[in-house]
mmCIF file of C-alpha atoms in Angstrom:
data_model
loop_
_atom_site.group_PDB
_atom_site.id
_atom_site.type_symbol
_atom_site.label_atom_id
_atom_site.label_comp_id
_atom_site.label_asym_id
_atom_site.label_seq_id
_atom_site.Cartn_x
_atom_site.Cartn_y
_atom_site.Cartn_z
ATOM 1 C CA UNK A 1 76.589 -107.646 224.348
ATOM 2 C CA UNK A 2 73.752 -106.625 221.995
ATOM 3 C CA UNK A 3 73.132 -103.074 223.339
ATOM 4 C CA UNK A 4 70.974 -100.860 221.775
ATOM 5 C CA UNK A 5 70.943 -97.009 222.546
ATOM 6 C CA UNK A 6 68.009 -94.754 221.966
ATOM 7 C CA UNK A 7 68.021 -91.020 222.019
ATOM 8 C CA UNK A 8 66.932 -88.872 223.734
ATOM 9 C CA UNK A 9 65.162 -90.465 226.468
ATOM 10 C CA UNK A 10 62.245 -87.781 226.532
ATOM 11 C CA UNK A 11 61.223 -85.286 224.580
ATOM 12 C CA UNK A 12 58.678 -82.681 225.337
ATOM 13 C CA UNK A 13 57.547 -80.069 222.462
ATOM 14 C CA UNK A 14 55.182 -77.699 221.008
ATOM 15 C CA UNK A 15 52.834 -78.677 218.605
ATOM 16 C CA UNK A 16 53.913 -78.538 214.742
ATOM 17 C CA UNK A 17 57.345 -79.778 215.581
ATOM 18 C CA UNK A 18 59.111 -82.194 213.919
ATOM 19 C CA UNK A 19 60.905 -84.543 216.447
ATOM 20 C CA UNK A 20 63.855 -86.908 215.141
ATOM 21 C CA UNK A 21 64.622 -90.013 217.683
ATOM 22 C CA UNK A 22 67.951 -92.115 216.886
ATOM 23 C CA UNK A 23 68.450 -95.519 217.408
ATOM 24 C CA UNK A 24 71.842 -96.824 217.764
ATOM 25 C CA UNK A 25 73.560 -101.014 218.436
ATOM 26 C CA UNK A 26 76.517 -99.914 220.201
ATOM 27 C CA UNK A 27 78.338 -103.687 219.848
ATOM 28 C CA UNK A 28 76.677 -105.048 217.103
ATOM 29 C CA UNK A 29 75.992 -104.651 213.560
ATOM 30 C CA UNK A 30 72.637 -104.472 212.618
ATOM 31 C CA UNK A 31 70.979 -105.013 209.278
ATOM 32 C CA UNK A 32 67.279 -104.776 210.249
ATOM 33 C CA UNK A 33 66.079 -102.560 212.862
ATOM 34 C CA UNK A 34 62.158 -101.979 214.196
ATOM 35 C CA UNK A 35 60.321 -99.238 215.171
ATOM 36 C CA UNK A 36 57.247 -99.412 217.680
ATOM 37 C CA UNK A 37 54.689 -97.373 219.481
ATOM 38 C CA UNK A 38 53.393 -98.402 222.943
ATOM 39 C CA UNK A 39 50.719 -96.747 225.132
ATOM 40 C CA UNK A 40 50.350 -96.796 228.568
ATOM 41 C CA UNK A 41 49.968 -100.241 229.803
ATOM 42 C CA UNK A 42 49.441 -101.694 226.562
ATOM 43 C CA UNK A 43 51.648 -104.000 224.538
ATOM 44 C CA UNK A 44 54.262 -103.344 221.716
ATOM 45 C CA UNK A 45 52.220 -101.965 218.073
ATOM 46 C CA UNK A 46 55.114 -102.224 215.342
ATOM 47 C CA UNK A 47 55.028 -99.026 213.253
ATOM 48 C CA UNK A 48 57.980 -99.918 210.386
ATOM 49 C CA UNK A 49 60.699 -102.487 209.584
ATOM 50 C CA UNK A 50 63.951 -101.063 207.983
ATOM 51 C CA UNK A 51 66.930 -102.026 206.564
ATOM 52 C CA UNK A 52 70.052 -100.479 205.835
ATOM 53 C CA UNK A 53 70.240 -98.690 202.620
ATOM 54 C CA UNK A 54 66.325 -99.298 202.051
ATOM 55 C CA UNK A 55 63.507 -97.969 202.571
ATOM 56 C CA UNK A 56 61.135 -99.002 205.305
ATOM 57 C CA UNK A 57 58.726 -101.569 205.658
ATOM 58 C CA UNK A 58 55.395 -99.923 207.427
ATOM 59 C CA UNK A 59 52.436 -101.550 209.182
ATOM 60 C CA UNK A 60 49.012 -101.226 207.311
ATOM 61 C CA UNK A 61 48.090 -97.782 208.970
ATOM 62 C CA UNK A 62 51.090 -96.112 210.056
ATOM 63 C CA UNK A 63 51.542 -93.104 208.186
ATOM 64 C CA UNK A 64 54.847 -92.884 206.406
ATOM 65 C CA UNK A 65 54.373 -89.248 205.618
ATOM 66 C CA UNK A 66 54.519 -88.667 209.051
ATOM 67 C CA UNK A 67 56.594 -91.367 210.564
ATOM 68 C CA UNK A 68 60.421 -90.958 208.515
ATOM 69 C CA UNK A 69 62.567 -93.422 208.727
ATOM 70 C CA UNK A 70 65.950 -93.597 207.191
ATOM 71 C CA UNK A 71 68.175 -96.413 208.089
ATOM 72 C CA UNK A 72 71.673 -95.145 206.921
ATOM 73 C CA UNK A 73 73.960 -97.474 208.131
ATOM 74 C CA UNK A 74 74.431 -100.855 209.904
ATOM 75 C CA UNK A 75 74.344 -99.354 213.504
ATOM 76 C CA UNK A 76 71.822 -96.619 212.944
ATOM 77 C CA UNK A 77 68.376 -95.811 212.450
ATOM 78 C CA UNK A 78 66.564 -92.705 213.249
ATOM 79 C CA UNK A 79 62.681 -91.807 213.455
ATOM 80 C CA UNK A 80 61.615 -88.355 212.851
ATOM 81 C CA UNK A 81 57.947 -87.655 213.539
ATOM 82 C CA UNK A 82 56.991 -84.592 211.340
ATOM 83 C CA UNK A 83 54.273 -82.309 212.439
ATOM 84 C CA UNK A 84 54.055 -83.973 215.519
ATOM 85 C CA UNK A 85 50.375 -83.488 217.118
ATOM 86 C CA UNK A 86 49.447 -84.424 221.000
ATOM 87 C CA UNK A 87 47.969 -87.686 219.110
ATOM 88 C CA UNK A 88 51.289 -88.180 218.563
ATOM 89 C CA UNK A 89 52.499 -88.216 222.251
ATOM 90 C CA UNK A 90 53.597 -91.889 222.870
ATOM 91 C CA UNK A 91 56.207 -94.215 224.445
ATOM 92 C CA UNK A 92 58.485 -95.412 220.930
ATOM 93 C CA UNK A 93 60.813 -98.266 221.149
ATOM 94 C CA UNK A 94 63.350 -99.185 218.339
ATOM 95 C CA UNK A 95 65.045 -102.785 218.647
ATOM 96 C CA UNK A 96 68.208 -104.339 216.575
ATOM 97 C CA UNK A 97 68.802 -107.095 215.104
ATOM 98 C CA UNK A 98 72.392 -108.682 214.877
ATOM 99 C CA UNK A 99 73.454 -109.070 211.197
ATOM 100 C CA UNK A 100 75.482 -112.482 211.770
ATOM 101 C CA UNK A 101 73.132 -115.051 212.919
ATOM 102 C CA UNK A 102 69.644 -115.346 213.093
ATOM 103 C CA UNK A 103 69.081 -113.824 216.821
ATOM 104 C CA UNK A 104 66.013 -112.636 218.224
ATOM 105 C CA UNK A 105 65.471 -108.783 218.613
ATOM 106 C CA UNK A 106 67.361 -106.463 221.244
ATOM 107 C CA UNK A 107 65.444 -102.937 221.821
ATOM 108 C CA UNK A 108 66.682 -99.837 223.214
ATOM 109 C CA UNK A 109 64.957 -97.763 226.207
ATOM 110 C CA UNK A 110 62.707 -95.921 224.387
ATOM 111 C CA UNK A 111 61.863 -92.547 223.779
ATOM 112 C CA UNK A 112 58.713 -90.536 225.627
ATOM 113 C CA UNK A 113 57.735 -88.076 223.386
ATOM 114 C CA UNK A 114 54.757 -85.548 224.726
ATOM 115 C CA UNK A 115 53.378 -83.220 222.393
ATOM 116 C CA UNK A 116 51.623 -80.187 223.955
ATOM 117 C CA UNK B 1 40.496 -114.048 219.527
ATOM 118 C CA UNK B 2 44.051 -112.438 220.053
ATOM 119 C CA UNK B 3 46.566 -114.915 218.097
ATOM 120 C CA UNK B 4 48.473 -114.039 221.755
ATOM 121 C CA UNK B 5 46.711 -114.493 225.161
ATOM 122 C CA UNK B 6 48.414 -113.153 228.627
ATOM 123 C CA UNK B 7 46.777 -112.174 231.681
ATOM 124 C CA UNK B 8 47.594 -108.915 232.775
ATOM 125 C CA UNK B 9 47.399 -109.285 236.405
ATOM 126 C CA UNK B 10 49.247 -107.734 238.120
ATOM 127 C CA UNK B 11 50.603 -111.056 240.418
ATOM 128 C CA UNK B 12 51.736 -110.654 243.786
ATOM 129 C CA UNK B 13 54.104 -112.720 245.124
ATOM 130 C CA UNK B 14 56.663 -112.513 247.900
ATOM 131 C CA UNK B 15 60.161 -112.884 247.928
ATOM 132 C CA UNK B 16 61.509 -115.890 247.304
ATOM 133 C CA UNK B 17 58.390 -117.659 245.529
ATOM 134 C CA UNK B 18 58.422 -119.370 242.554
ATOM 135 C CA UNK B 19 56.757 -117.470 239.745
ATOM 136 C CA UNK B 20 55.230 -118.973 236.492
ATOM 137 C CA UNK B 21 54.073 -116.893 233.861
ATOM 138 C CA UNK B 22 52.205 -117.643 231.119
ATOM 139 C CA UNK B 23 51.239 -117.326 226.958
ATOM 140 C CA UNK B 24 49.057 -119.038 225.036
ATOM 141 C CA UNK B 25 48.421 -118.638 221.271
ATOM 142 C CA UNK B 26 46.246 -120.084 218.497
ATOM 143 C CA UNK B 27 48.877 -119.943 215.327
ATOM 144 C CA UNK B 28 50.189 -123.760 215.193
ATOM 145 C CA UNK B 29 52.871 -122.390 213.170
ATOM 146 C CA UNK B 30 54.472 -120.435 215.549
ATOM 147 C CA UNK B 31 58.223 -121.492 216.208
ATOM 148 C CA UNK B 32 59.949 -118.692 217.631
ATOM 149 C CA UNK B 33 58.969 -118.065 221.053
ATOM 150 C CA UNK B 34 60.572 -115.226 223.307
ATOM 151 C CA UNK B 35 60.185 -113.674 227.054
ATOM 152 C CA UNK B 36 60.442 -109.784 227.271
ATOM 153 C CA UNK B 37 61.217 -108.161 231.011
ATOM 154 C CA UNK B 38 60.115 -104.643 230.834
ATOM 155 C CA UNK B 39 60.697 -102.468 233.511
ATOM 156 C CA UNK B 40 58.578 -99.101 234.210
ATOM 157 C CA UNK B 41 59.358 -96.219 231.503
ATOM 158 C CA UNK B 42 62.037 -98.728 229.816
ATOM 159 C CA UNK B 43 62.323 -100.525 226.678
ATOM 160 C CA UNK B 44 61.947 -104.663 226.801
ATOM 161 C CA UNK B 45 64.870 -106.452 227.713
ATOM 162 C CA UNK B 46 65.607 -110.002 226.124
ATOM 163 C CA UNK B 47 65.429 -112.832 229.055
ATOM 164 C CA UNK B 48 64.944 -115.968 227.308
ATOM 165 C CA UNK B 49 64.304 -117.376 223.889
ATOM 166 C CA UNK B 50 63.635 -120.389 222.183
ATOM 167 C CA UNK B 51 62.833 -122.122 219.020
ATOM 168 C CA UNK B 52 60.627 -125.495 218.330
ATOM 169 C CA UNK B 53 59.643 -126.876 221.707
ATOM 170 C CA UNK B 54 61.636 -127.961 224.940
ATOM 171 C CA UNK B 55 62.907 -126.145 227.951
ATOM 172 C CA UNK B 56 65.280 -123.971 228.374
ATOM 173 C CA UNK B 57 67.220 -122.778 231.771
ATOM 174 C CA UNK B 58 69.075 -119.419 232.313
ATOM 175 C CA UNK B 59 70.119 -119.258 236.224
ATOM 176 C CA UNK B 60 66.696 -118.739 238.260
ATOM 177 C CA UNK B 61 65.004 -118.471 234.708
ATOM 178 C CA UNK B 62 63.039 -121.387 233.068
ATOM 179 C CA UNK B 63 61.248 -120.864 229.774
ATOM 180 C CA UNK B 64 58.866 -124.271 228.660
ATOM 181 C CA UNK B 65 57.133 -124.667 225.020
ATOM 182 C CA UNK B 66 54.462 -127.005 224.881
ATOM 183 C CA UNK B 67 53.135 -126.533 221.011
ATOM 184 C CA UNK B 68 50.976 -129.701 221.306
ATOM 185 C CA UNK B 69 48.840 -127.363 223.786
ATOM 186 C CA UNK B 70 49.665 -124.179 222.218
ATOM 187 C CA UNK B 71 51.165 -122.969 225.223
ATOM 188 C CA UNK B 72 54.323 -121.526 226.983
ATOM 189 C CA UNK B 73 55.865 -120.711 230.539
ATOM 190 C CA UNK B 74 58.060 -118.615 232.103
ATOM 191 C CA UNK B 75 59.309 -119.612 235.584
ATOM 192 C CA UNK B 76 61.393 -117.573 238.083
ATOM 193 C CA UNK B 77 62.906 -119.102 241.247
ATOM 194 C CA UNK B 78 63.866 -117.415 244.466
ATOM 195 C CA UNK B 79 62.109 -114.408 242.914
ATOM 196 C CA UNK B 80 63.375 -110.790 243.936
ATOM 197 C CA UNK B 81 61.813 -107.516 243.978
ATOM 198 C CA UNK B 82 64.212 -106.527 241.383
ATOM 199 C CA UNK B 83 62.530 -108.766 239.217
ATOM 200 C CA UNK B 84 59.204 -106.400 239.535
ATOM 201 C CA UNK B 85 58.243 -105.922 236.431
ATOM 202 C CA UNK B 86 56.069 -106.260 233.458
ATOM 203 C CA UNK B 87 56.626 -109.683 231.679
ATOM 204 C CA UNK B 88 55.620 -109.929 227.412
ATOM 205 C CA UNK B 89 56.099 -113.116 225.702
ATOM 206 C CA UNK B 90 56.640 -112.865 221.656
ATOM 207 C CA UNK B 91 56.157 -115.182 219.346
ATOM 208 C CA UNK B 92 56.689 -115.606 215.268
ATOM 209 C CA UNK B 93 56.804 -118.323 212.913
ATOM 210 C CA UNK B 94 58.948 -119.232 209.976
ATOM 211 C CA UNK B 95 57.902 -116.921 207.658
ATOM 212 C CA UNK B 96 58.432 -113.977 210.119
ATOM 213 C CA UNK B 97 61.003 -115.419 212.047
ATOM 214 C CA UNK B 98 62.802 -112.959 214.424
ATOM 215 C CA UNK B 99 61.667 -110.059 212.831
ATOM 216 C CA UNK B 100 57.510 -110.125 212.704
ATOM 217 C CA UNK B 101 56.923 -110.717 216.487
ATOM 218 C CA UNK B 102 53.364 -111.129 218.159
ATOM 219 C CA UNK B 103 53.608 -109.585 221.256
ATOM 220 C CA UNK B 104 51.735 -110.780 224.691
ATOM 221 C CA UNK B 105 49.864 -107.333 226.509
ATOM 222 C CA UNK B 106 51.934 -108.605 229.286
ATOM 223 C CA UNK B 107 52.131 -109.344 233.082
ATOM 224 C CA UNK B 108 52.688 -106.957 235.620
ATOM 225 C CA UNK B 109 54.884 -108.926 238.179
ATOM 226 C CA UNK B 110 55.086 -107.306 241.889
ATOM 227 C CA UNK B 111 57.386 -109.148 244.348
ATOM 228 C CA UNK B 112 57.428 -107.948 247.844
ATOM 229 C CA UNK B 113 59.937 -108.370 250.906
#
């Protein structure tokens, strides 16, 4: 149980392109969901919190211009990265939270964006 | 000071050794405390989580809280190479609960035959 399912898996595009990433719990329904950045052999930096049918929380420094996030419904959540530069290029992560029960967080497989 | 401390390593172990990995912290309010498996170009996978103190066993899995010395454990028996990979404890506390996790920058773990 408690799968989350991130799309796509890798995304490689031109400079000035927007980029949207979903994030979907497959057996679960989940009222908070997380968004995070991670670069190469470093640990976890969370970018936004968000819940369903609000707007999301972001981390002091995360650019919510540039970083969208619109949390829809109770199973997903999707991350579009407008404008996206090579300083964008980056390993991002969403994770799930159930909405019965207070349960720790369940994250999907990540998304490898590379911005050329 | 990092409210999260983890040695990167990487450890080396063969097959079949016991592994412990290890967090400490400084927050004495932490209560939640979590271990992360992450494998090479893949997200974190949930192995073991606790709250408060204690142990807490999961087949070859052991995950140990002591808060009096601001410090937790992650043990795996018989280990496998399957079970190379890079190890993050998270922690949170009340306030943050489940959903404002401090992340460890992780072990790498390499078990060889």
């Amino acid at each position: 149980g408690a799968v989350v399912s991130q799309h796509p898996s890798r995304v490689i595009c031109k400079s000035g392109t927007s980029v949207k990433i979903e994030c979907r719990s497959l057996d679960f329904q989940a009222t908070t969901m997380f968004w995070y950045r991670q670069f190469p052999k470093k640990s976890l930096m969370l970018m936004a919190t968000s819940n369903e049918g609000s707007k999301a929380t972001y981390e002091q420094g995360v650019e919510k211009d540039k970083f969208l996030i619109n949390h829809a419904s109770l199973t997903l959540s999707t991350l579009t990265v407008t404008s996206a530069h090579p300083e964008d290029s980056s390993f991002y992560i969403c994770s799930a939270r159930e909405k019965q029960g207070n349960q720790p967080q369940h994250f999907g497989d990540g998304t490898r964006l590379s911005i050329l | 000071q990092k409210e999260v401390e983890q040695d990167p390593g990487p450890l080396s172990v063969p097959e079949g050794a016991i592994v412990s990995l290890n967090c400490t912290y400084s927050n004495s309010a932490f209560q939640y405390f979590m271990w992360y498996r992450q494998y090479s170009r893949k997200g974190p996978e949930l192995l073991m989580y606790t709250y408060s103190s204690g142990n807490k066993e999961d087949g070859r899995f052991t995950a140990q809280v002591d808060k009096s010395s601001k410090y937790i454990s992650l043990f795996i028996r018989d280990s496998q190479p399957s079970d190379s990979a890079t190890y993050l404890c998270a922690m949170s506390d009340i306030s943050g609960g489940y959903n404002k996790l401090i992340f460890g920058a992780g072990t790498r773990l390499a078990v060889h035959p």
